[in-house]
XYZ file of N, CA and C in Angstrom:
363
model
N 101.707 -128.772 12.353
C 100.527 -129.165 13.101
C 100.826 -129.020 14.591
N 100.083 -128.255 15.327
C 100.378 -128.045 16.743
C 100.043 -129.261 17.583
N 100.736 -129.387 18.694
C 100.461 -130.473 19.630
C 99.272 -130.107 20.496
N 98.470 -131.089 20.814
C 97.298 -130.886 21.654
C 97.416 -131.811 22.844
N 97.196 -131.309 24.014
C 97.301 -132.128 25.224
C 96.251 -133.228 25.230
N 96.638 -134.376 25.815
C 95.721 -135.511 25.900
C 94.662 -135.312 26.957
N 93.700 -136.198 26.970
C 92.644 -136.172 27.987
C 93.230 -136.508 29.332
N 92.586 -136.048 30.385
C 93.055 -136.345 31.732
C 91.971 -137.066 32.512
N 92.403 -137.770 33.532
C 91.482 -138.430 34.452
C 91.483 -137.662 35.753
N 90.333 -137.470 36.347
C 90.231 -136.791 37.637
C 90.226 -137.865 38.719
N 91.142 -137.750 39.675
C 91.174 -138.712 40.776
C 90.247 -138.232 41.877
N 89.926 -139.102 42.796
C 89.002 -138.771 43.868
C 89.481 -137.657 44.786
N 90.810 -137.441 44.861
C 91.325 -136.411 45.764
C 91.428 -135.040 45.091
N 90.906 -134.901 43.884
C 90.919 -133.614 43.205
C 92.154 -133.381 42.352
N 93.144 -134.282 42.435
C 94.342 -134.130 41.621
C 94.134 -134.764 40.253
N 94.735 -134.181 39.264
C 94.648 -134.730 37.917
C 95.796 -135.720 37.739
N 95.498 -136.918 37.272
C 96.531 -137.929 37.043
C 96.369 -138.484 35.644
N 97.126 -137.921 34.716
C 97.065 -138.363 33.334
C 97.712 -139.728 33.141
N 98.635 -140.100 34.029
C 99.417 -141.305 33.795
C 98.619 -142.586 33.969
N 97.428 -142.523 34.579
C 96.646 -143.741 34.794
C 96.207 -144.388 33.486
N 96.013 -143.600 32.439
C 95.607 -144.189 31.171
C 96.793 -144.618 30.313
N 98.007 -144.335 30.744
C 99.210 -144.718 30.019
C 99.414 -146.227 30.111
N 99.578 -146.882 28.980
C 99.669 -148.339 28.904
C 101.113 -148.831 29.022
N 101.710 -148.680 30.199
C 103.063 -149.182 30.433
C 103.016 -150.698 30.602
N 104.038 -151.376 30.081
C 104.153 -152.826 30.251
C 105.536 -153.151 30.783
N 105.616 -154.208 31.572
C 106.897 -154.682 32.075
C 107.254 -155.937 31.299
N 108.484 -155.965 30.787
C 108.992 -157.131 30.058
C 110.369 -157.454 30.626
N 110.410 -158.438 31.499
C 111.669 -158.776 32.164
C 112.138 -157.622 33.032
N 113.351 -157.144 32.761
C 113.923 -156.045 33.534
C 113.627 -154.680 32.908
N 112.772 -154.657 31.892
C 112.484 -153.420 31.170
C 111.037 -152.986 31.344
N 110.832 -151.680 31.240
C 109.483 -151.132 31.148
C 109.324 -150.646 29.715
N 108.246 -151.067 29.067
C 107.978 -150.649 27.696
C 107.087 -149.412 27.725
N 107.585 -148.336 27.135
C 106.909 -147.050 27.138
C 106.354 -146.758 25.746
N 105.020 -146.807 25.580
C 104.432 -146.508 24.272
C 104.406 -144.997 24.027
N 104.807 -144.616 22.832
C 104.930 -143.203 22.458
C 104.101 -142.928 21.204
N 103.497 -141.762 21.179
C 102.875 -141.238 19.961
C 103.724 -140.044 19.571
N 104.483 -140.195 18.484
C 105.411 -139.154 18.050
C 104.693 -138.118 17.192
N 105.035 -136.859 17.392
C 104.511 -135.760 16.578
C 105.705 -134.982 16.032
N 106.221 -135.406 14.854
C 107.349 -134.680 14.265
C 106.890 -133.361 13.642
N 107.855 -132.528 13.303
C 107.601 -131.223 12.671
C 106.663 -130.358 13.506
N 106.797 -130.437 14.808
C 106.004 -129.639 15.731
C 106.697 -128.294 15.957
N 106.037 -127.409 16.653
C 106.634 -126.108 16.943
C 107.614 -126.158 18.109
N 107.529 -127.226 18.938
C 108.410 -127.339 20.114
C 108.805 -128.786 20.363
N 109.937 -128.954 21.050
C 110.363 -130.253 21.556
C 109.807 -130.367 22.967
N 108.847 -131.289 23.164
C 108.182 -131.327 24.462
C 107.379 -132.605 24.652
N 107.306 -133.076 25.900
C 106.372 -134.130 26.274
C 105.044 -133.427 26.499
N 104.026 -133.815 25.747
C 102.771 -133.065 25.714
C 101.654 -133.615 26.587
N 101.521 -134.915 26.666
C 100.406 -135.479 27.413
C 100.217 -136.936 27.060
N 99.042 -137.451 27.375
C 98.690 -138.845 27.092
C 97.623 -138.838 26.006
N 97.812 -139.677 24.987
C 96.857 -139.762 23.888
C 96.651 -141.238 23.556
N 95.439 -141.733 23.737
C 95.107 -143.140 23.449
C 96.068 -144.120 24.114
N 96.377 -143.890 25.389
C 97.227 -144.818 26.135
C 98.710 -144.674 25.867
N 99.101 -143.673 25.085
C 100.509 -143.455 24.744
C 100.952 -142.065 25.193
N 102.222 -141.949 25.520
C 102.793 -140.654 25.852
C 103.032 -139.899 24.552
N 102.446 -138.714 24.427
C 102.618 -137.926 23.213
C 103.833 -137.035 23.372
N 104.770 -137.175 22.416
C 106.012 -136.414 22.450
C 106.149 -135.673 21.124
N 106.320 -134.372 21.218
C 106.459 -133.519 20.036
C 107.930 -133.171 19.835
N 108.364 -133.185 18.569
C 109.727 -132.762 18.219
C 109.662 -131.885 16.981
N 110.583 -130.958 16.882
C 110.617 -130.047 15.745
C 111.214 -130.703 14.507
N 111.961 -131.746 14.690
C 112.667 -132.427 13.608
C 111.707 -133.133 12.659
N 112.004 -133.091 11.378
C 111.224 -133.822 10.369
C 111.592 -135.300 10.423
N 110.647 -136.177 10.063
C 110.918 -137.623 10.112
C 111.707 -138.100 8.889
N 112.974 -137.755 8.842
C 113.815 -138.187 7.730
C 115.154 -138.695 8.240
N 115.567 -139.836 7.726
C 116.848 -140.458 8.055
C 117.082 -140.622 9.559
N 116.013 -140.895 10.313
C 116.140 -141.177 11.738
C 116.331 -139.960 12.622
N 116.286 -138.758 12.038
C 116.514 -137.547 12.830
C 115.415 -137.330 13.864
N 114.168 -137.583 13.505
C 113.066 -137.407 14.458
C 113.188 -138.419 15.596
N 113.607 -139.645 15.293
C 113.779 -140.650 16.347
C 114.863 -140.216 17.338
N 115.945 -139.654 16.838
C 117.009 -139.171 17.713
C 116.517 -138.006 18.574
N 115.726 -137.124 17.967
C 115.164 -135.998 18.721
C 114.193 -136.508 19.793
N 113.365 -137.503 19.444
C 112.437 -138.101 20.412
C 113.199 -138.675 21.598
N 114.232 -139.413 21.284
C 115.035 -140.037 22.329
C 115.584 -138.971 23.277
N 116.067 -137.865 22.727
C 116.628 -136.796 23.546
C 115.557 -136.140 24.419
N 114.391 -135.865 23.858
C 113.309 -135.233 24.621
C 112.852 -136.152 25.754
N 112.696 -137.429 25.461
C 112.268 -138.388 26.481
C 113.333 -138.510 27.574
N 114.582 -138.644 27.158
C 115.698 -138.777 28.108
C 115.751 -137.584 29.054
N 115.709 -136.394 28.505
C 115.807 -135.192 29.333
C 114.536 -134.962 30.151
N 113.381 -135.167 29.534
C 112.121 -134.927 30.218
C 111.877 -135.876 31.387
N 112.339 -137.117 31.240
C 112.118 -138.120 32.286
C 113.359 -138.345 33.146
N 114.385 -137.533 32.914
C 115.626 -137.592 33.696
C 116.224 -139.004 33.682
N 116.406 -139.516 32.468
C 116.995 -140.833 32.275
C 118.414 -140.682 31.737
N 119.227 -141.707 31.924
C 120.547 -141.757 31.302
C 120.370 -142.308 29.890
N 121.266 -141.949 28.997
C 121.176 -142.419 27.614
C 121.211 -143.954 27.555
N 121.945 -144.568 28.447
C 122.056 -146.031 28.450
C 120.768 -146.722 28.922
N 119.826 -145.965 29.484
C 118.575 -146.543 29.990
C 117.476 -146.624 28.943
N 117.634 -145.998 27.787
C 116.526 -145.891 26.844
C 116.951 -146.325 25.448
N 116.046 -147.096 24.806
C 116.300 -147.546 23.440
C 114.970 -147.710 22.709
N 114.977 -147.425 21.421
C 113.795 -147.639 20.594
C 113.609 -149.132 20.396
N 112.449 -149.644 20.750
C 112.161 -151.075 20.646
C 111.358 -151.389 19.395
N 110.334 -150.587 19.101
C 109.453 -150.830 17.954
C 109.017 -149.508 17.340
N 108.769 -149.520 16.025
C 108.167 -148.370 15.360
C 109.146 -147.384 14.769
N 110.257 -147.860 14.249
C 111.282 -146.966 13.717
C 110.731 -145.979 12.683
N 109.800 -146.419 11.837
C 109.262 -145.538 10.786
C 107.796 -145.185 11.010
N 107.281 -145.446 12.197
C 105.879 -145.198 12.511
C 105.751 -144.080 13.543
N 104.600 -143.429 13.565
C 104.338 -142.431 14.606
C 104.092 -143.105 15.951
N 103.660 -144.365 15.925
C 103.425 -145.136 17.146
C 104.670 -145.965 17.430
N 105.329 -145.652 18.515
C 106.605 -146.278 18.850
C 106.554 -146.870 20.246
N 107.516 -147.723 20.542
C 107.688 -148.262 21.887
C 109.164 -148.126 22.238
N 109.427 -147.491 23.368
C 110.783 -147.368 23.871
C 110.949 -148.317 25.043
N 112.123 -148.920 25.113
C 112.480 -149.866 26.179
C 113.310 -149.108 27.210
N 112.796 -149.056 28.446
C 113.456 -148.321 29.513
C 113.993 -149.326 30.539
N 115.248 -149.176 30.919
C 115.862 -150.108 31.876
C 116.224 -149.396 33.173
N 116.482 -150.195 34.186
C 116.950 -149.724 35.495
C 115.989 -148.739 36.148
N 114.690 -148.997 36.003
C 113.672 -148.156 36.636
C 112.410 -148.998 36.803
N 111.688 -148.777 37.877
C 110.439 -149.509 38.082
C 109.317 -148.815 37.307
N 108.253 -149.554 37.091
C 107.085 -149.000 36.410
C 106.526 -147.811 37.196
N 106.446 -147.932 38.512
C 105.923 -146.845 39.346
C 106.811 -145.606 39.299
N 108.130 -145.803 39.340
C 109.056 -144.669 39.264
C 108.949 -143.980 37.899
N 108.837 -144.746 36.833
C 108.688 -144.167 35.500
C 107.386 -143.377 35.404
N 106.325 -143.944 35.932
C 105.023 -143.260 35.930
C 105.118 -141.928 36.691
N 105.830 -141.908 37.812
C 106.007 -140.684 38.592
C 106.814 -139.651 37.815
N 107.864 -140.091 37.138
C 108.674 -139.166 36.343
C 107.868 -138.581 35.177
N 106.998 -139.396 34.597
C 106.136 -138.903 33.520
C 105.175 -137.857 34.066
N 104.589 -138.130 35.230
C 103.678 -137.162 35.858
C 104.402 -135.844 36.126
N 105.631 -135.914 36.623
C 106.421 -134.703 36.877
C 106.723 -133.960 35.587
N 107.072 -134.700 34.527
C 107.365 -134.071 33.237
C 106.133 -133.359 32.684
N 104.977 -133.975 32.853
C 103.751 -133.357 32.365
C 103.429 -132.086 33.150
N 103.656 -132.093 34.451
C 103.452 -130.890 35.259
C 104.402 -129.770 34.853
N 105.659 -130.140 34.569
C 106.664 -129.151 34.210
C 106.480 -128.589 32.802
N 105.754 -129.315 31.963
C 105.571 -128.854 30.576
C 104.425 -127.862 30.447
N 103.712 -127.595 31.519
C 102.540 -126.708 31.441
C 102.909 -125.282 31.736
């Protein structure tokens, strides 16, 4: 099943900002990043925003945690995070997941997501 880019919001200055609909939450020293996983895709890529979640496609099938490991790698590389900064918080066996990101502000994470989305086009 191919990945489809999420809807975008048009800002007043003419720039497209998809990250405004992303439902990031702060919990203590962590930012909670909601993900919509798309396993068995044609590419490993951060695709867009879908229903308030970052849509991430991976080629790996969802078996024995392999897709979760692939998701973690795509998110880590796409958002330029260290492995120690990211952990799966919720949704181990679900397509709807939440990753816990540390040592980064909500605004900085949002900016990195915007950059990743620009680079994936």
